[in-house]
């Protein structure tokens, strides 16, 4: 089984490969702290589950991002990428370590829940699949999503897509970056009779605490993802 240290190191590499240099550097510092026997080692010592499957590193990163987003730590709020494009991990890490030490109880409680992102960019795949299906199956459709978090992607047909043939400029939902290679289905209005979802830990898009949890798991230097999430949350509140 992957150790906690190895999980932080692996996730640091993955974050760098997937376009989040900030999270990559943050988790690398956390990994160093584990090796040094610091506060991150204390917070993750004896982790009861599988570190990789539980995404323990992203749970801790989420706790720090939540502290920055809410101003629970004013220093982090002022230095995190959301406030400073010229962020520096050399400035941030001492503040982050101090926060983890000072707010150990908060961090431990935050880390009891798994990351939930409702990644709206996945809606491109949903749209292509449903448009393909609509050419071959009778409507209306009945949507049921498993592992839905706050169920934001149940509104995939109300999102806007950047694929030129799907312009949809008057749609109020988030703009989804879309690249399609090969023959793409034509956009068509799809009749959806019901939308339902389930999750082990369902989140409410109208609840402020649940909104914060979703935002905190967005990698802090990926502003476009945060903008899409915020738009999807607003749409989720409006559509119930």
mmCIF file of C-alpha atoms in Angstrom, residues 49-192:
data_model
loop_
_atom_site.group_PDB
_atom_site.id
_atom_site.type_symbol
_atom_site.label_atom_id
_atom_site.label_comp_id
_atom_site.label_asym_id
_atom_site.label_seq_id
_atom_site.Cartn_x
_atom_site.Cartn_y
_atom_site.Cartn_z
ATOM 1 C CA UNK A 49 -7.715 4.249 5.496
ATOM 2 C CA UNK A 50 -5.834 3.939 2.235
ATOM 3 C CA UNK A 51 -3.910 7.212 1.771
ATOM 4 C CA UNK A 52 -4.087 7.117 -2.034
ATOM 5 C CA UNK A 53 -7.759 6.146 -2.284
ATOM 6 C CA UNK A 54 -8.652 8.654 0.431
ATOM 7 C CA UNK A 55 -6.689 11.467 -1.275
ATOM 8 C CA UNK A 56 -5.377 12.472 2.131
ATOM 9 C CA UNK A 57 -3.078 15.129 0.653
ATOM 10 C CA UNK A 58 -5.967 16.882 -1.095
ATOM 11 C CA UNK A 59 -7.978 16.831 2.122
ATOM 12 C CA UNK A 60 -5.225 18.768 3.860
ATOM 13 C CA UNK A 61 -4.774 21.130 0.902
ATOM 14 C CA UNK A 62 -8.533 21.720 0.989
ATOM 15 C CA UNK A 63 -8.409 22.688 4.655
ATOM 16 C CA UNK A 64 -5.746 25.292 3.906
ATOM 17 C CA UNK A 65 -7.670 26.646 0.918
ATOM 18 C CA UNK A 66 -10.818 26.902 3.055
ATOM 19 C CA UNK A 67 -8.865 28.955 5.578
ATOM 20 C CA UNK A 68 -7.741 31.299 2.803
ATOM 21 C CA UNK A 69 -11.172 31.563 1.170
ATOM 22 C CA UNK A 70 -12.959 32.422 4.408
ATOM 23 C CA UNK A 71 -10.266 34.638 5.910
ATOM 24 C CA UNK A 72 -9.984 32.237 8.844
ATOM 25 C CA UNK A 73 -6.295 32.957 8.439
ATOM 26 C CA UNK A 74 -5.815 36.521 7.219
ATOM 27 C CA UNK A 75 -2.186 35.937 6.245
ATOM 28 C CA UNK A 76 -3.044 32.995 4.029
ATOM 29 C CA UNK A 77 -5.952 34.916 2.530
ATOM 30 C CA UNK A 78 -3.590 37.740 1.564
ATOM 31 C CA UNK A 79 -0.924 35.487 0.064
ATOM 32 C CA UNK A 80 -2.867 32.701 -1.659
ATOM 33 C CA UNK A 81 -3.109 32.708 -5.476
ATOM 34 C CA UNK A 82 -6.670 34.058 -5.341
ATOM 35 C CA UNK A 83 -5.277 37.287 -3.881
ATOM 36 C CA UNK A 84 -1.816 37.422 -5.442
ATOM 37 C CA UNK A 85 -0.840 36.368 -8.928
ATOM 38 C CA UNK A 86 2.781 36.562 -7.765
ATOM 39 C CA UNK A 87 2.275 34.060 -4.943
ATOM 40 C CA UNK A 88 5.358 32.473 -3.457
ATOM 41 C CA UNK A 89 5.442 29.148 -1.663
ATOM 42 C CA UNK A 90 8.403 30.477 0.315
ATOM 43 C CA UNK A 91 6.092 33.117 1.795
ATOM 44 C CA UNK A 92 3.058 30.869 2.092
ATOM 45 C CA UNK A 93 4.477 27.695 3.594
ATOM 46 C CA UNK A 94 5.548 29.161 6.976
ATOM 47 C CA UNK A 95 2.053 30.664 7.316
ATOM 48 C CA UNK A 96 0.425 27.403 6.287
ATOM 49 C CA UNK A 97 2.492 25.399 8.756
ATOM 50 C CA UNK A 98 1.653 27.842 11.544
ATOM 51 C CA UNK A 99 -2.052 27.600 10.704
ATOM 52 C CA UNK A 100 -1.946 23.795 10.769
ATOM 53 C CA UNK A 101 -0.335 23.935 14.206
ATOM 54 C CA UNK A 102 -2.714 26.564 15.570
ATOM 55 C CA UNK A 103 -5.918 25.141 14.061
ATOM 56 C CA UNK A 104 -5.190 21.431 14.382
ATOM 57 C CA UNK A 105 -8.733 20.599 15.512
ATOM 58 C CA UNK A 106 -10.291 22.434 12.552
ATOM 59 C CA UNK A 107 -7.963 20.713 10.091
ATOM 60 C CA UNK A 108 -8.613 17.264 11.535
ATOM 61 C CA UNK A 109 -12.348 17.812 11.314
ATOM 62 C CA UNK A 110 -12.113 19.095 7.739
ATOM 63 C CA UNK A 111 -10.065 16.073 6.716
ATOM 64 C CA UNK A 112 -12.769 13.623 7.778
ATOM 65 C CA UNK A 113 -14.625 14.210 4.487
ATOM 66 C CA UNK A 114 -13.301 13.129 1.068
ATOM 67 C CA UNK A 115 -12.659 15.640 -1.713
ATOM 68 C CA UNK A 116 -15.762 16.491 -3.715
ATOM 69 C CA UNK A 117 -15.272 18.725 -6.714
ATOM 70 C CA UNK A 118 -18.276 18.467 -9.051
ATOM 71 C CA UNK A 119 -15.815 19.117 -11.876
ATOM 72 C CA UNK A 120 -17.967 20.981 -14.397
ATOM 73 C CA UNK A 121 -15.526 20.430 -17.287
ATOM 74 C CA UNK A 122 -16.654 16.791 -17.338
ATOM 75 C CA UNK A 123 -19.964 18.021 -18.733
ATOM 76 C CA UNK A 124 -18.450 17.990 -22.227
ATOM 77 C CA UNK A 125 -18.378 14.198 -22.147
ATOM 78 C CA UNK A 126 -21.916 14.094 -20.784
ATOM 79 C CA UNK A 127 -23.154 16.407 -23.512
ATOM 80 C CA UNK A 128 -21.573 14.355 -26.291
ATOM 81 C CA UNK A 129 -22.986 11.147 -24.844
ATOM 82 C CA UNK A 130 -26.507 12.470 -24.416
ATOM 83 C CA UNK A 131 -26.557 14.109 -27.842
ATOM 84 C CA UNK A 132 -25.483 10.807 -29.381
ATOM 85 C CA UNK A 133 -28.159 9.009 -27.395
ATOM 86 C CA UNK A 134 -30.821 11.530 -28.372
ATOM 87 C CA UNK A 135 -30.342 10.587 -32.021
ATOM 88 C CA UNK A 136 -31.136 6.966 -31.227
ATOM 89 C CA UNK A 137 -33.516 6.842 -28.272
ATOM 90 C CA UNK A 138 -36.966 8.200 -27.484
ATOM 91 C CA UNK A 139 -37.338 11.154 -25.152
ATOM 92 C CA UNK A 140 -37.878 12.457 -22.513
ATOM 93 C CA UNK A 141 -34.880 11.311 -20.505
ATOM 94 C CA UNK A 142 -34.789 10.613 -16.780
ATOM 95 C CA UNK A 143 -31.403 11.486 -15.231
ATOM 96 C CA UNK A 144 -30.014 9.675 -12.192
ATOM 97 C CA UNK A 145 -26.438 10.425 -11.144
ATOM 98 C CA UNK A 146 -24.461 8.255 -8.726
ATOM 99 C CA UNK A 147 -21.786 9.888 -6.580
ATOM 100 C CA UNK A 148 -23.208 13.286 -7.454
ATOM 101 C CA UNK A 149 -21.799 15.467 -4.643
ATOM 102 C CA UNK A 150 -24.003 18.572 -5.035
ATOM 103 C CA UNK A 151 -25.491 17.317 -8.304
ATOM 104 C CA UNK A 152 -24.286 20.307 -10.309
ATOM 105 C CA UNK A 153 -23.612 18.314 -13.469
ATOM 106 C CA UNK A 154 -27.255 17.273 -13.622
ATOM 107 C CA UNK A 155 -27.611 20.683 -15.268
ATOM 108 C CA UNK A 156 -25.210 19.781 -18.098
ATOM 109 C CA UNK A 157 -27.819 20.742 -20.722
ATOM 110 C CA UNK A 158 -28.083 24.222 -19.190
ATOM 111 C CA UNK A 159 -24.349 24.895 -19.472
ATOM 112 C CA UNK A 160 -22.695 26.854 -22.265
ATOM 113 C CA UNK A 161 -19.950 25.181 -24.303
ATOM 114 C CA UNK A 162 -17.084 26.810 -26.140
ATOM 115 C CA UNK A 163 -17.307 24.343 -29.037
ATOM 116 C CA UNK A 164 -18.152 26.721 -31.938
ATOM 117 C CA UNK A 165 -21.083 24.724 -33.260
ATOM 118 C CA UNK A 166 -22.615 24.748 -29.792
ATOM 119 C CA UNK A 167 -22.296 28.501 -29.245
ATOM 120 C CA UNK A 168 -25.357 28.804 -26.989
ATOM 121 C CA UNK A 169 -24.469 32.369 -26.016
ATOM 122 C CA UNK A 170 -27.705 33.041 -24.124
ATOM 123 C CA UNK A 171 -27.303 30.134 -21.686
ATOM 124 C CA UNK A 172 -26.861 31.293 -18.087
ATOM 125 C CA UNK A 173 -24.767 28.358 -16.844
ATOM 126 C CA UNK A 174 -20.975 28.113 -16.738
ATOM 127 C CA UNK A 175 -18.944 28.233 -19.951
ATOM 128 C CA UNK A 176 -17.314 24.829 -20.414
ATOM 129 C CA UNK A 177 -14.054 24.674 -22.392
ATOM 130 C CA UNK A 178 -14.750 22.185 -25.153
ATOM 131 C CA UNK A 179 -12.495 20.489 -27.675
ATOM 132 C CA UNK A 180 -13.898 17.749 -29.877
ATOM 133 C CA UNK A 181 -11.839 15.769 -32.375
ATOM 134 C CA UNK A 182 -13.567 13.843 -35.126
ATOM 135 C CA UNK A 183 -17.238 14.015 -35.940
ATOM 136 C CA UNK A 184 -19.190 15.742 -33.193
ATOM 137 C CA UNK A 185 -22.927 15.448 -32.599
ATOM 138 C CA UNK A 186 -25.062 18.439 -33.473
ATOM 139 C CA UNK A 187 -26.596 20.324 -30.574
ATOM 140 C CA UNK A 188 -30.286 19.710 -30.078
ATOM 141 C CA UNK A 189 -32.757 20.505 -27.341
ATOM 142 C CA UNK A 190 -33.276 17.444 -25.174
ATOM 143 C CA UNK A 191 -36.373 16.840 -23.094
ATOM 144 C CA UNK A 192 -35.465 15.864 -19.542
#
